C-alpha positions as a Markdown table, in Angstrom:
| # | Residue | x | y | z |
|---|---|---|---|---|
| 1 | Met | 4.4 | -43.5 | -79.3 |
| 2 | Glu | 1.9 | -44.8 | -76.7 |
| 3 | Leu | 1.2 | -43.9 | -72.9 |
| 4 | Thr | 1.1 | -46.6 | -70.3 |
| 5 | Val | -1.8 | -44.8 | -68.4 |
| 6 | Tyr | -2.4 | -46.5 | -64.7 |
| 7 | Leu | -5.6 | -46.4 | -62.9 |
| 8 | Asn | -7.2 | -46.5 | -59.4 |
| 9 | Phe | -10.7 | -46.0 | -58.8 |
| 10 | Ser | -11.0 | -47.2 | -55.3 |
| 11 | Leu | -15.6 | -48.0 | -55.2 |
| 12 | Ala | -17.8 | -46.6 | -52.7 |
| 13 | Ala | -19.4 | -49.4 | -53.5 |
| 14 | Gln | -20.1 | -52.4 | -50.4 |
| 15 | Ser | -22.3 | -54.9 | -52.3 |
| 16 | Ser | -21.3 | -57.2 | -55.4 |
| 17 | Val | -24.5 | -56.3 | -57.7 |
| 18 | Ala | -23.1 | -52.8 | -56.4 |
| 19 | Lys | -19.5 | -53.2 | -57.9 |
| 20 | Arg | -20.5 | -54.9 | -60.6 |
| 21 | Gln | -22.8 | -51.4 | -61.5 |
| 22 | Thr | -19.9 | -49.6 | -60.9 |
| 23 | Ile | -17.0 | -50.8 | -62.3 |
| 24 | His | -19.8 | -51.5 | -65.6 |
| 25 | Arg | -20.0 | -47.7 | -65.3 |
| 26 | Ile | -16.1 | -48.0 | -64.8 |
| 27 | Gln | -15.7 | -49.6 | -68.2 |
| 28 | Gln | -18.8 | -46.9 | -70.5 |
| 29 | Ser | -16.8 | -44.3 | -69.2 |
| 30 | Leu | -13.5 | -45.6 | -70.8 |
| 31 | Gln | -15.5 | -47.5 | -73.4 |
| 32 | Pro | -13.5 | -44.5 | -76.4 |
| 33 | Tyr | -10.3 | -45.7 | -75.1 |
| 34 | His | -8.1 | -48.4 | -75.6 |
| 35 | Phe | -8.3 | -50.4 | -72.2 |
| 36 | Glu | -8.1 | -53.2 | -70.9 |
| 37 | Ala | -8.5 | -54.5 | -66.9 |
| 38 | Ala | -6.7 | -55.5 | -64.7 |
| 39 | Ala | -6.8 | -58.3 | -62.4 |
| 40 | Glu | -7.2 | -56.2 | -59.0 |
| 41 | Glu | -11.3 | -55.0 | -59.3 |
| 42 | Gly | -11.3 | -51.3 | -59.5 |
| 43 | Arg | -8.1 | -51.2 | -61.6 |
| 44 | Phe | -7.7 | -50.8 | -65.2 |
| 45 | Val | -4.5 | -50.1 | -67.5 |
| 46 | Val | -5.2 | -47.0 | -70.2 |
| 47 | Lys | -3.6 | -46.5 | -73.5 |
| 48 | Leu | -2.9 | -43.3 | -75.5 |
| 49 | Ser | -0.9 | -41.6 | -78.0 |
| 50 | Ser | 1.2 | -39.4 | -78.4 |
| 51 | Pro | 4.5 | -37.5 | -80.1 |
| 52 | Asn | 5.6 | -36.4 | -77.3 |
| 53 | Trp | 5.4 | -35.6 | -73.7 |
| 54 | Pro | 4.1 | -32.2 | -73.5 |
| 55 | Glu | 1.1 | -33.3 | -75.3 |
| 56 | Gly | 1.0 | -36.2 | -73.0 |
| 57 | Val | 0.7 | -34.5 | -70.5 |
| 58 | Phe | -2.0 | -32.3 | -71.9 |
| 59 | Gln | -3.8 | -35.2 | -72.9 |
| 60 | Leu | -3.9 | -37.0 | -69.6 |
| 61 | Leu | -4.8 | -33.5 | -68.0 |
| 62 | Asp | -7.9 | -33.5 | -70.6 |
| 63 | Phe | -9.1 | -37.6 | -70.1 |
| 64 | Ala | -8.5 | -36.6 | -66.3 |
| 65 | Gln | -11.1 | -34.4 | -66.0 |
| 66 | Gln | -12.7 | -36.8 | -68.1 |
| 67 | Leu | -12.7 | -38.5 | -65.5 |
| 68 | Gly | -13.8 | -35.9 | -62.6 |
| 69 | Arg | -12.3 | -32.6 | -60.9 |
| 70 | His | -10.0 | -31.7 | -58.6 |
| 71 | Trp | -7.1 | -33.7 | -59.6 |
| 72 | Arg | -4.1 | -33.6 | -57.3 |
| 73 | Val | -0.3 | -33.9 | -59.7 |
| 74 | Ser | 2.3 | -34.0 | -57.4 |
| 75 | Gly | 5.9 | -35.3 | -58.5 |
| 76 | Lys | 8.6 | -34.6 | -61.2 |
| 77 | Ile | 6.3 | -34.2 | -64.5 |
| 78 | Arg | 9.8 | -34.7 | -66.7 |
| 79 | His | 9.5 | -38.3 | -65.4 |
| 80 | Gly | 6.0 | -38.8 | -65.1 |
| 81 | Phe | 2.0 | -38.2 | -64.3 |
| 82 | Asp | 0.9 | -39.4 | -61.3 |
| 83 | Ala | -2.5 | -37.7 | -60.6 |
| 84 | Phe | -5.8 | -38.2 | -57.8 |
| 85 | Ser | -8.7 | -37.0 | -57.3 |
| 86 | Ser | -12.3 | -37.5 | -55.2 |
| 87 | Glu | -14.1 | -35.6 | -57.2 |
| 88 | Ile | -15.0 | -38.8 | -60.0 |
| 89 | Cys | -17.9 | -38.0 | -62.5 |
| 90 | Ile | -18.8 | -42.2 | -61.7 |
| 91 | Thr | -21.1 | -42.9 | -59.3 |
| 92 | Gly | -19.9 | -45.3 | -56.8 |
| 93 | Val | -16.4 | -44.3 | -57.7 |
| 94 | Ala | -15.2 | -42.9 | -54.0 |
| 95 | Ala | -11.9 | -41.3 | -55.8 |
| 96 | Ala | -9.9 | -41.6 | -58.4 |
| 97 | Ser | -5.6 | -42.3 | -59.3 |
| 98 | Met | -4.0 | -42.1 | -62.3 |
| 99 | Met | 0.2 | -42.5 | -63.2 |
| 100 | Cys | 1.7 | -43.1 | -66.1 |
| 101 | Glu | 5.2 | -43.0 | -66.8 |
| 102 | Asn | 7.0 | -40.8 | -69.3 |
| 103 | Pro | 8.5 | -43.5 | -72.1 |
| 104 | Phe | 10.0 | -40.9 | -74.0 |
| 105 | Ser | 13.7 | -40.6 | -71.2 |
| 106 | Ala | 11.5 | -41.2 | -66.9 |
| 107 | Pro | 13.4 | -43.9 | -64.8 |
| 108 | Ser | 10.1 | -46.6 | -63.8 |
| 109 | Met | 8.4 | -45.5 | -61.8 |
| 110 | Leu | 5.1 | -47.1 | -61.7 |
| 111 | Pro | 4.0 | -50.0 | -59.7 |
| 112 | Gln | 3.7 | -53.2 | -61.9 |
| 113 | Tyr | -0.3 | -54.5 | -63.1 |
| 114 | Glu | -0.7 | -57.6 | -63.8 |
| 115 | Ala | -3.8 | -57.9 | -66.0 |
């Protein structure tokens, strides 16, 4: 089953040149994954594959660790994965959040992003 992960990066950069450079660094970090940039700056949608939700949660945690550390996970894990970190390893990113609904059962908890 496919997991749809919604990422929101808060950019520390102020100038348009610095923002473009930061977006490029984010895209390079996401290169190993299937991803799409959303309509809003700093938002991305990543697709991961998992046979079940427990393994999917492990993959989400592993993916989060690739992006940064000290992630705070909140909400009901049975329904979805909602995490935030202000210690992202990508230069120019102040913080990041990620959300993924449990595609195996949960009711919708995610905002709608337009790609």
